[in-house]
Structure formats: C-alpha cells, structure tokens
PDB file of N, CA, C and O in Angstrom:
ATOM      1  N   UNK A   1      -3.465  11.829 -22.871  1.00 54.00           N
ATOM      2  CA  UNK A   1      -3.654  10.784 -22.006  1.00 54.00           C
ATOM      3  C   UNK A   1      -4.756   9.670 -23.149  1.00 54.00           C
ATOM      4  O   UNK A   1      -5.612   9.992 -22.904  1.00 54.00           O
ATOM      5  N   UNK A   2      -4.179   8.598 -22.504  1.00 63.00           N
ATOM      6  CA  UNK A   2      -4.780   7.279 -23.028  1.00 63.00           C
ATOM      7  C   UNK A   2      -5.869   6.802 -22.251  1.00 63.00           C
ATOM      8  O   UNK A   2      -5.540   7.165 -20.906  1.00 63.00           O
ATOM      9  N   UNK A   3      -6.859   6.258 -22.815  1.00 68.00           N
ATOM     10  CA  UNK A   3      -7.907   6.093 -21.663  1.00 68.00           C
ATOM     11  C   UNK A   3      -7.399   4.828 -20.920  1.00 68.00           C
ATOM     12  O   UNK A   3      -8.239   4.478 -20.011  1.00 68.00           O
ATOM     13  N   UNK A   4      -6.575   3.969 -21.251  1.00 75.00           N
ATOM     14  CA  UNK A   4      -6.272   3.050 -20.437  1.00 75.00           C
ATOM     15  C   UNK A   4      -5.195   3.100 -19.475  1.00 75.00           C
ATOM     16  O   UNK A   4      -4.501   2.304 -18.861  1.00 75.00           O
ATOM     17  N   UNK A   5      -4.750   4.348 -19.434  1.00 80.00           N
ATOM     18  CA  UNK A   5      -3.396   4.795 -18.748  1.00 80.00           C
ATOM     19  C   UNK A   5      -4.407   5.316 -16.920  1.00 80.00           C
ATOM     20  O   UNK A   5      -5.207   5.904 -16.922  1.00 80.00           O
ATOM     21  N   UNK A   6      -3.424   5.079 -15.875  1.00 77.00           N
ATOM     22  CA  UNK A   6      -3.929   5.504 -14.638  1.00 77.00           C
ATOM     23  C   UNK A   6      -3.299   6.488 -14.309  1.00 77.00           C
ATOM     24  O   UNK A   6      -1.917   7.040 -14.809  1.00 77.00           O
ATOM     25  N   UNK A   7      -4.037   7.898 -13.544  1.00 83.00           N
ATOM     26  CA  UNK A   7      -3.549   8.916 -13.377  1.00 83.00           C
ATOM     27  C   UNK A   7      -2.736   8.552 -11.744  1.00 83.00           C
ATOM     28  O   UNK A   7      -2.775   7.510 -11.316  1.00 83.00           O
ATOM     29  N   UNK A   8      -1.734   9.368 -11.726  1.00 78.00           N
ATOM     30  CA  UNK A   8      -1.020   9.091 -10.258  1.00 78.00           C
ATOM     31  C   UNK A   8      -1.847   9.011  -9.356  1.00 78.00           C
ATOM     32  O   UNK A   8      -1.534   8.227  -8.177  1.00 78.00           O
ATOM     33  N   UNK A   9      -2.778   9.824  -8.954  1.00 87.00           N
ATOM     34  CA  UNK A   9      -4.233   9.703  -8.292  1.00 87.00           C
ATOM     35  C   UNK A   9      -4.596   8.467  -7.964  1.00 87.00           C
ATOM     36  O   UNK A   9      -5.007   7.700  -6.802  1.00 87.00           O
ATOM     37  N   UNK A  10      -4.949   7.699  -8.778  1.00 87.00           N
ATOM     38  CA  UNK A  10      -5.407   6.622  -9.281  1.00 87.00           C
ATOM     39  C   UNK A  10      -4.433   5.094  -8.495  1.00 87.00           C
ATOM     40  O   UNK A  10      -5.067   4.597  -8.132  1.00 87.00           O
ATOM     41  N   UNK A  11      -3.140   5.448  -8.876  1.00 81.00           N
ATOM     42  CA  UNK A  11      -2.269   4.502  -8.742  1.00 81.00           C
ATOM     43  C   UNK A  11      -1.882   4.546  -7.261  1.00 81.00           C
ATOM     44  O   UNK A  11      -2.087   3.546  -6.452  1.00 81.00           O
ATOM     45  N   UNK A  12      -1.819   6.090  -6.394  1.00 83.00           N
ATOM     46  CA  UNK A  12      -1.647   6.255  -5.167  1.00 83.00           C
ATOM     47  C   UNK A  12      -2.848   5.256  -4.227  1.00 83.00           C
ATOM     48  O   UNK A  12      -2.343   4.824  -3.317  1.00 83.00           O
ATOM     49  N   UNK A  13      -4.386   5.839  -4.792  1.00 89.00           N
ATOM     50  CA  UNK A  13      -5.485   5.088  -4.039  1.00 89.00           C
ATOM     51  C   UNK A  13      -5.264   3.331  -4.116  1.00 89.00           C
ATOM     52  O   UNK A  13      -5.942   2.992  -3.334  1.00 89.00           O
ATOM     53  N   UNK A  14      -5.143   3.070  -5.029  1.00 88.00           N
ATOM     54  CA  UNK A  14      -4.884   1.404  -5.422  1.00 88.00           C
ATOM     55  C   UNK A  14      -3.881   1.039  -4.430  1.00 88.00           C
ATOM     56  O   UNK A  14      -3.829  -0.047  -3.745  1.00 88.00           O
ATOM     57  N   UNK A  15      -2.800   1.612  -4.284  1.00 86.00           N
ATOM     58  CA  UNK A  15      -1.612   1.065  -3.599  1.00 86.00           C
ATOM     59  C   UNK A  15      -2.018   1.011  -2.239  1.00 86.00           C
ATOM     60  O   UNK A  15      -1.759   0.324  -1.703  1.00 86.00           O
ATOM     61  N   UNK A  16      -2.501   2.306  -1.712  1.00 90.00           N
ATOM     62  CA  UNK A  16      -3.260   2.449  -0.365  1.00 90.00           C
ATOM     63  C   UNK A  16      -4.025   0.798  -0.063  1.00 90.00           C
ATOM     64  O   UNK A  16      -4.018   0.536   1.055  1.00 90.00           O
ATOM     65  N   UNK A  17      -5.127   1.059  -0.711  1.00 94.00           N
ATOM     66  CA  UNK A  17      -5.949   0.238  -0.564  1.00 94.00           C
ATOM     67  C   UNK A  17      -5.504  -1.286  -0.591  1.00 94.00           C
ATOM     68  O   UNK A  17      -5.754  -2.427   0.630  1.00 94.00           O
ATOM     69  N   UNK A  18      -4.556  -1.461  -1.319  1.00 93.00           N
ATOM     70  CA  UNK A  18      -3.732  -3.294  -1.644  1.00 93.00           C
ATOM     71  C   UNK A  18      -3.100  -3.061   0.060  1.00 93.00           C
ATOM     72  O   UNK A  18      -2.943  -3.914   0.598  1.00 93.00           O
ATOM     73  N   UNK A  19      -2.115  -1.700   0.418  1.00 93.00           N
ATOM     74  CA  UNK A  19      -1.234  -2.221   1.631  1.00 93.00           C
ATOM     75  C   UNK A  19      -2.390  -2.445   3.103  1.00 93.00           C
ATOM     76  O   UNK A  19      -1.810  -3.052   3.688  1.00 93.00           O
ATOM     77  N   UNK A  20      -3.221  -1.688   2.845  1.00 94.00           N
ATOM     78  CA  UNK A  20      -4.441  -1.571   3.835  1.00 94.00           C
ATOM     79  C   UNK A  20      -4.640  -2.875   3.974  1.00 94.00           C
ATOM     80  O   UNK A  20      -4.975  -3.618   5.190  1.00 94.00           O
ATOM     81  N   UNK A  21      -5.020  -3.328   2.821  1.00 95.00           N
ATOM     82  CA  UNK A  21      -5.914  -4.952   2.788  1.00 95.00           C
ATOM     83  C   UNK A  21      -4.941  -6.119   3.664  1.00 95.00           C
ATOM     84  O   UNK A  21      -4.726  -6.610   4.155  1.00 95.00           O
ATOM     85  N   UNK A  22      -3.669  -5.973   2.836  1.00 94.00           N
ATOM     86  CA  UNK A  22      -2.816  -6.918   3.538  1.00 94.00           C
ATOM     87  C   UNK A  22      -2.209  -6.893   4.764  1.00 94.00           C
ATOM     88  O   UNK A  22      -2.166  -7.704   5.401  1.00 94.00           O
ATOM     89  N   UNK A  23      -1.940  -5.413   5.331  1.00 93.00           N
ATOM     90  CA  UNK A  23      -1.793  -5.213   6.657  1.00 93.00           C
ATOM     91  C   UNK A  23      -2.875  -5.490   7.361  1.00 93.00           C
ATOM     92  O   UNK A  23      -2.740  -6.351   8.531  1.00 93.00           O
ATOM     93  N   UNK A  24      -4.221  -5.267   6.848  1.00 94.00           N
ATOM     94  CA  UNK A  24      -5.120  -5.987   7.972  1.00 94.00           C
ATOM     95  C   UNK A  24      -5.148  -7.593   7.896  1.00 94.00           C
ATOM     96  O   UNK A  24      -5.620  -8.237   8.841  1.00 94.00           O
ATOM     97  N   UNK A  25      -5.018  -8.242   6.789  1.00 94.00           N
ATOM     98  CA  UNK A  25      -5.088  -9.726   6.643  1.00 94.00           C
ATOM     99  C   UNK A  25      -4.016 -10.076   7.971  1.00 94.00           C
ATOM    100  O   UNK A  25      -4.053 -11.587   7.907  1.00 94.00           O
ATOM    101  N   UNK A  26      -2.545  -9.515   7.426  1.00 92.00           N
ATOM    102  CA  UNK A  26      -1.651 -10.427   8.118  1.00 92.00           C
ATOM    103  C   UNK A  26      -1.703  -9.614   9.656  1.00 92.00           C
ATOM    104  O   UNK A  26      -0.458 -10.271  10.462  1.00 92.00           O
ATOM    105  N   UNK A  27      -2.395  -8.942  10.217  1.00 90.00           N
ATOM    106  CA  UNK A  27      -2.327  -8.545  11.858  1.00 90.00           C
ATOM    107  C   UNK A  27      -3.349  -9.989  12.523  1.00 90.00           C
ATOM    108  O   UNK A  27      -4.053 -10.102  12.336  1.00 90.00           O
ATOM    109  N   UNK A  28      -2.646 -10.315  13.612  1.00 90.00           N
ATOM    110  CA  UNK A  28      -2.631 -11.617  13.870  1.00 90.00           C
ATOM    111  C   UNK A  28      -3.690 -11.513  15.484  1.00 90.00           C
ATOM    112  O   UNK A  28      -4.297 -11.976  15.820  1.00 90.00           O
ATOM    113  N   UNK A  29      -3.648 -10.228  15.850  1.00 88.00           N
ATOM    114  CA  UNK A  29      -4.357 -10.110  17.077  1.00 88.00           C
ATOM    115  C   UNK A  29      -6.027  -9.938  17.091  1.00 88.00           C
ATOM    116  O   UNK A  29      -6.357  -9.384  15.861  1.00 88.00           O
ATOM    117  N   UNK A  30      -6.939  -9.950  17.977  1.00 91.00           N
ATOM    118  CA  UNK A  30      -8.162  -9.994  17.684  1.00 91.00           C
ATOM    119  C   UNK A  30      -8.539  -8.177  17.409  1.00 91.00           C
ATOM    120  O   UNK A  30      -7.773  -7.523  18.076  1.00 91.00           O
ATOM    121  N   UNK A  31      -9.405  -8.214  16.738  1.00 90.00           N
ATOM    122  CA  UNK A  31      -9.746  -6.772  16.063  1.00 90.00           C
ATOM    123  C   UNK A  31     -10.192  -5.387  16.972  1.00 90.00           C
ATOM    124  O   UNK A  31      -9.953  -4.415  17.349  1.00 90.00           O
ATOM    125  N   UNK A  32     -10.759  -6.140  18.330  1.00 92.00           N
ATOM    126  CA  UNK A  32     -11.235  -4.935  19.301  1.00 92.00           C
ATOM    127  C   UNK A  32      -9.966  -4.691  20.342  1.00 92.00           C
ATOM    128  O   UNK A  32     -10.186  -3.729  21.344  1.00 92.00           O
ATOM    129  N   UNK A  33      -8.863  -5.271  20.237  1.00 93.00           N
ATOM    130  CA  UNK A  33      -7.484  -4.969  21.370  1.00 93.00           C
ATOM    131  C   UNK A  33      -6.827  -3.796  20.684  1.00 93.00           C
ATOM    132  O   UNK A  33      -6.666  -3.346  19.694  1.00 93.00           O
ATOM    133  N   UNK A  34      -5.857  -3.004  21.612  1.00 94.00           N
ATOM    134  CA  UNK A  34      -5.043  -1.978  21.093  1.00 94.00           C
ATOM    135  C   UNK A  34      -4.052  -2.594  20.260  1.00 94.00           C
ATOM    136  O   UNK A  34      -3.221  -2.357  19.622  1.00 94.00           O
ATOM    137  N   UNK A  35      -3.534  -3.993  20.995  1.00 95.00           N
ATOM    138  CA  UNK A  35      -2.391  -4.864  20.168  1.00 95.00           C
ATOM    139  C   UNK A  35      -3.080  -5.043  18.581  1.00 95.00           C
ATOM    140  O   UNK A  35      -2.026  -4.733  18.022  1.00 95.00           O
ATOM    141  N   UNK A  36      -4.270  -5.075  18.432  1.00 94.00           N
ATOM    142  CA  UNK A  36      -4.583  -5.171  17.230  1.00 94.00           C
ATOM    143  C   UNK A  36      -4.077  -3.939  16.370  1.00 94.00           C
ATOM    144  O   UNK A  36      -3.391  -3.718  14.820  1.00 94.00           O
ATOM    145  N   UNK A  37      -4.397  -2.873  17.000  1.00 95.00           N
ATOM    146  CA  UNK A  37      -4.251  -1.242  16.242  1.00 95.00           C
ATOM    147  C   UNK A  37      -3.163  -0.969  15.868  1.00 95.00           C
ATOM    148  O   UNK A  37      -2.626  -0.333  15.130  1.00 95.00           O
ATOM    149  N   UNK A  38      -2.400  -1.407  17.449  1.00 96.00           N
ATOM    150  CA  UNK A  38      -0.861  -0.867  17.015  1.00 96.00           C
ATOM    151  C   UNK A  38      -0.191  -1.678  16.259  1.00 96.00           C
ATOM    152  O   UNK A  38       0.680  -1.070  15.342  1.00 96.00           O
ATOM    153  N   UNK A  39      -0.375  -2.616  15.917  1.00 95.00           N
ATOM    154  CA  UNK A  39       0.360  -3.769  14.834  1.00 95.00           C
ATOM    155  C   UNK A  39       0.120  -3.233  13.618  1.00 95.00           C
ATOM    156  O   UNK A  39       0.761  -3.791  12.425  1.00 95.00           O
ATOM    157  N   UNK A  40      -1.398  -2.960  13.165  1.00 95.00           N
ATOM    158  CA  UNK A  40      -2.024  -2.929  12.228  1.00 95.00           C
ATOM    159  C   UNK A  40      -1.555  -1.221  11.571  1.00 95.00           C
ATOM    160  O   UNK A  40      -1.045  -1.380  10.322  1.00 95.00           O
ATOM    161  N   UNK A  41      -1.101  -0.369  12.658  1.00 95.00           N
ATOM    162  CA  UNK A  41      -0.621   0.929  12.192  1.00 95.00           C
ATOM    163  C   UNK A  41       0.704   0.763  11.751  1.00 95.00           C
ATOM    164  O   UNK A  41       1.263   1.192  10.683  1.00 95.00           O
ATOM    165  N   UNK A  42       1.524  -0.281  12.798  1.00 95.00           N
ATOM    166  CA  UNK A  42       3.018  -0.575  12.078  1.00 95.00           C
ATOM    167  C   UNK A  42       3.043  -0.936  10.918  1.00 95.00           C
ATOM    168  O   UNK A  42       3.837  -0.613  10.068  1.00 95.00           O
ATOM    169  N   UNK A  43       1.946  -2.220  10.537  1.00 95.00           N
ATOM    170  CA  UNK A  43       2.423  -2.866   9.143  1.00 95.00           C
ATOM    171  C   UNK A  43       2.024  -1.730   8.364  1.00 95.00           C
ATOM    172  O   UNK A  43       2.152  -2.027   7.063  1.00 95.00           O
ATOM    173  N   UNK A  44       0.569  -1.260   8.191  1.00 95.00           N
ATOM    174  CA  UNK A  44       0.560  -0.159   7.132  1.00 95.00           C
ATOM    175  C   UNK A  44       1.886   0.888   6.889  1.00 95.00           C
ATOM    176  O   UNK A  44       1.990   1.046   5.798  1.00 95.00           O
ATOM    177  N   UNK A  45       2.227   1.361   7.924  1.00 95.00           N
ATOM    178  CA  UNK A  45       3.318   2.134   7.809  1.00 95.00           C
ATOM    179  C   UNK A  45       4.623   1.843   6.772  1.00 95.00           C
ATOM    180  O   UNK A  45       5.036   1.932   6.174  1.00 95.00           O
ATOM    181  N   UNK A  46       4.862   0.198   7.502  1.00 94.00           N
ATOM    182  CA  UNK A  46       5.940  -0.226   7.142  1.00 94.00           C
ATOM    183  C   UNK A  46       5.712  -0.799   5.630  1.00 94.00           C
ATOM    184  O   UNK A  46       6.338  -0.676   4.602  1.00 94.00           O
ATOM    185  N   UNK A  47       4.603  -1.398   5.377  1.00 93.00           N
ATOM    186  CA  UNK A  47       4.221  -1.536   4.210  1.00 93.00           C
ATOM    187  C   UNK A  47       4.109  -0.652   3.073  1.00 93.00           C
ATOM    188  O   UNK A  47       4.518  -0.735   1.846  1.00 93.00           O
ATOM    189  N   UNK A  48       3.464   0.378   3.418  1.00 91.00           N
ATOM    190  CA  UNK A  48       3.311   1.808   2.836  1.00 91.00           C
ATOM    191  C   UNK A  48       4.846   2.479   2.469  1.00 91.00           C
ATOM    192  O   UNK A  48       4.666   2.726   0.857  1.00 91.00           O
ATOM    193  N   UNK A  49       5.707   2.171   3.222  1.00 92.00           N
ATOM    194  CA  UNK A  49       7.002   3.065   2.883  1.00 92.00           C
ATOM    195  C   UNK A  49       7.927   2.210   1.646  1.00 92.00           C
ATOM    196  O   UNK A  49       8.276   2.320   1.133  1.00 92.00           O
ATOM    197  N   UNK A  50       7.589   0.432   1.701  1.00 91.00           N
ATOM    198  CA  UNK A  50       8.106  -0.250   0.802  1.00 91.00           C
ATOM    199  C   UNK A  50       7.222  -0.186  -0.351  1.00 91.00           C
ATOM    200  O   UNK A  50       8.259  -0.131  -1.507  1.00 91.00           O
ATOM    201  N   UNK A  51       5.943   0.195  -0.532  1.00 88.00           N
ATOM    202  CA  UNK A  51       5.119   0.053  -1.673  1.00 88.00           C
ATOM    203  C   UNK A  51       5.558   1.495  -2.294  1.00 88.00           C
ATOM    204  O   UNK A  51       5.529   1.317  -3.576  1.00 88.00           O
ATOM    205  N   UNK A  52       5.659   2.429  -1.453  1.00 84.00           N
ATOM    206  CA  UNK A  52       5.948   3.801  -1.913  1.00 84.00           C
ATOM    207  C   UNK A  52       7.589   3.665  -2.648  1.00 84.00           C
ATOM    208  O   UNK A  52       7.546   4.432  -3.759  1.00 84.00           O
ATOM    209  N   UNK A  53       8.408   3.152  -2.219  1.00 88.00           N
ATOM    210  CA  UNK A  53       9.779   2.889  -2.898  1.00 88.00           C
ATOM    211  C   UNK A  53       9.585   2.217  -4.509  1.00 88.00           C
ATOM    212  O   UNK A  53      10.419   2.580  -5.440  1.00 88.00           O
ATOM    213  N   UNK A  54       8.952   0.864  -4.113  1.00 85.00           N
ATOM    214  CA  UNK A  54       8.782   0.292  -5.872  1.00 85.00           C
ATOM    215  C   UNK A  54       7.610   1.000  -6.391  1.00 85.00           C
ATOM    216  O   UNK A  54       8.012   0.976  -7.691  1.00 85.00           O
ATOM    217  N   UNK A  55       7.008   1.750  -6.438  1.00 78.00           N
ATOM    218  CA  UNK A  55       6.042   2.601  -6.944  1.00 78.00           C
ATOM    219  C   UNK A  55       6.804   3.906  -7.709  1.00 78.00           C
ATOM    220  O   UNK A  55       7.097   3.981  -8.921  1.00 78.00           O
ATOM    221  N   UNK A  56       7.636   4.658  -6.748  1.00 81.00           N
ATOM    222  CA  UNK A  56       8.668   5.647  -7.451  1.00 81.00           C
ATOM    223  C   UNK A  56       9.487   4.758  -8.364  1.00 81.00           C
ATOM    224  O   UNK A  56       9.968   5.439  -9.217  1.00 81.00           O
ATOM    225  N   UNK A  57      10.424   3.722  -7.998  1.00 83.00           N
ATOM    226  CA  UNK A  57      11.479   3.049  -8.289  1.00 83.00           C
ATOM    227  C   UNK A  57      10.767   2.512 -10.185  1.00 83.00           C
ATOM    228  O   UNK A  57      11.365   2.659 -11.014  1.00 83.00           O
ATOM    229  N   UNK A  58       9.692   1.728 -10.060  1.00 80.00           N
ATOM    230  CA  UNK A  58       9.303   1.508 -11.093  1.00 80.00           C
ATOM    231  C   UNK A  58       8.586   2.597 -12.148  1.00 80.00           C
ATOM    232  O   UNK A  58       8.540   2.514 -12.991  1.00 80.00           O
ATOM    233  N   UNK A  59       7.926   3.519 -11.330  1.00 76.00           N
ATOM    234  CA  UNK A  59       7.396   4.784 -12.338  1.00 76.00           C
ATOM    235  C   UNK A  59       8.974   5.191 -12.957  1.00 76.00           C
ATOM    236  O   UNK A  59       8.920   5.777 -14.076  1.00 76.00           O
ATOM    237  N   UNK A  60      10.021   5.665 -12.436  1.00 79.00           N
ATOM    238  CA  UNK A  60      11.310   5.708 -12.881  1.00 79.00           C
ATOM    239  C   UNK A  60      11.749   5.294 -13.971  1.00 79.00           C
ATOM    240  O   UNK A  60      11.977   5.728 -14.548  1.00 79.00           O
ATOM    241  N   UNK A  61      11.595   3.925 -13.755  1.00 75.00           N
ATOM    242  CA  UNK A  61      12.215   2.996 -14.901  1.00 75.00           C
ATOM    243  C   UNK A  61      10.847   2.956 -16.068  1.00 75.00           C
ATOM    244  O   UNK A  61      11.812   2.721 -17.099  1.00 75.00           O
ATOM    245  N   UNK A  62       9.735   2.901 -15.718  1.00 69.00           N
ATOM    246  CA  UNK A  62       8.802   3.119 -16.557  1.00 69.00           C
ATOM    247  C   UNK A  62       9.380   4.192 -17.683  1.00 69.00           C
ATOM    248  O   UNK A  62       8.785   4.199 -18.835  1.00 69.00           O
ATOM    249  N   UNK A  63       9.090   5.116 -17.025  1.00 66.00           N
ATOM    250  CA  UNK A  63       9.269   6.605 -17.991  1.00 66.00           C
ATOM    251  C   UNK A  63      10.988   6.153 -18.924  1.00 66.00           C
ATOM    252  O   UNK A  63      10.826   6.890 -19.852  1.00 66.00           O
ATOM    253  N   UNK A  64      11.894   5.688 -18.320  1.00 62.00           N
ATOM    254  CA  UNK A  64      13.472   5.516 -18.926  1.00 62.00           C
ATOM    255  C   UNK A  64      12.547   5.126 -20.265  1.00 62.00           C
ATOM    256  O   UNK A  64      13.526   4.767 -21.479  1.00 62.00           O
ATOM    257  N   UNK A  65      11.659   3.912 -20.315  1.00 57.00           N
ATOM    258  CA  UNK A  65      11.275   2.735 -21.256  1.00 57.00           C
ATOM    259  C   UNK A  65      10.852   3.382 -22.572  1.00 57.00           C
ATOM    260  O   UNK A  65      10.140   4.593 -22.773  1.00 57.00           O
TER     261      UNK A  65
END
C-alpha cells in the first residue's frame, strides 16, 4: 500500500465525521430540545445512507479504472 492511500477504516471515519458535521450544521432547533436530537438523528441516518451509497459506488468505479 502506498503512503498516500487511505485505508477503508480511515475513509469511513472521515465520511462519518463529515456527515455528522453537516447534519449538525443543518439542524435548526435549539441544542437542548428533543426536537433538535430527533432532527439531528434523522439527518445523520439519512445523510449517512446517501454517503454510504456514494462511497460504495465510487469505490467500485475506482477499482475498475
């Protein structure tokens, strides 16, 4: 493995951190309310699913090249 390549674990951690950051910034309710945590959780799950499909799709396409 080249020093400039990411391991799968590193890619998943990076994508998860980005998804959580975006979901946090997109949530509009006050932090201490239950609405915030419900909306935040739904956004993390939704964005996470989309990101996972994108990572898997790009990963499969990258291996074909």
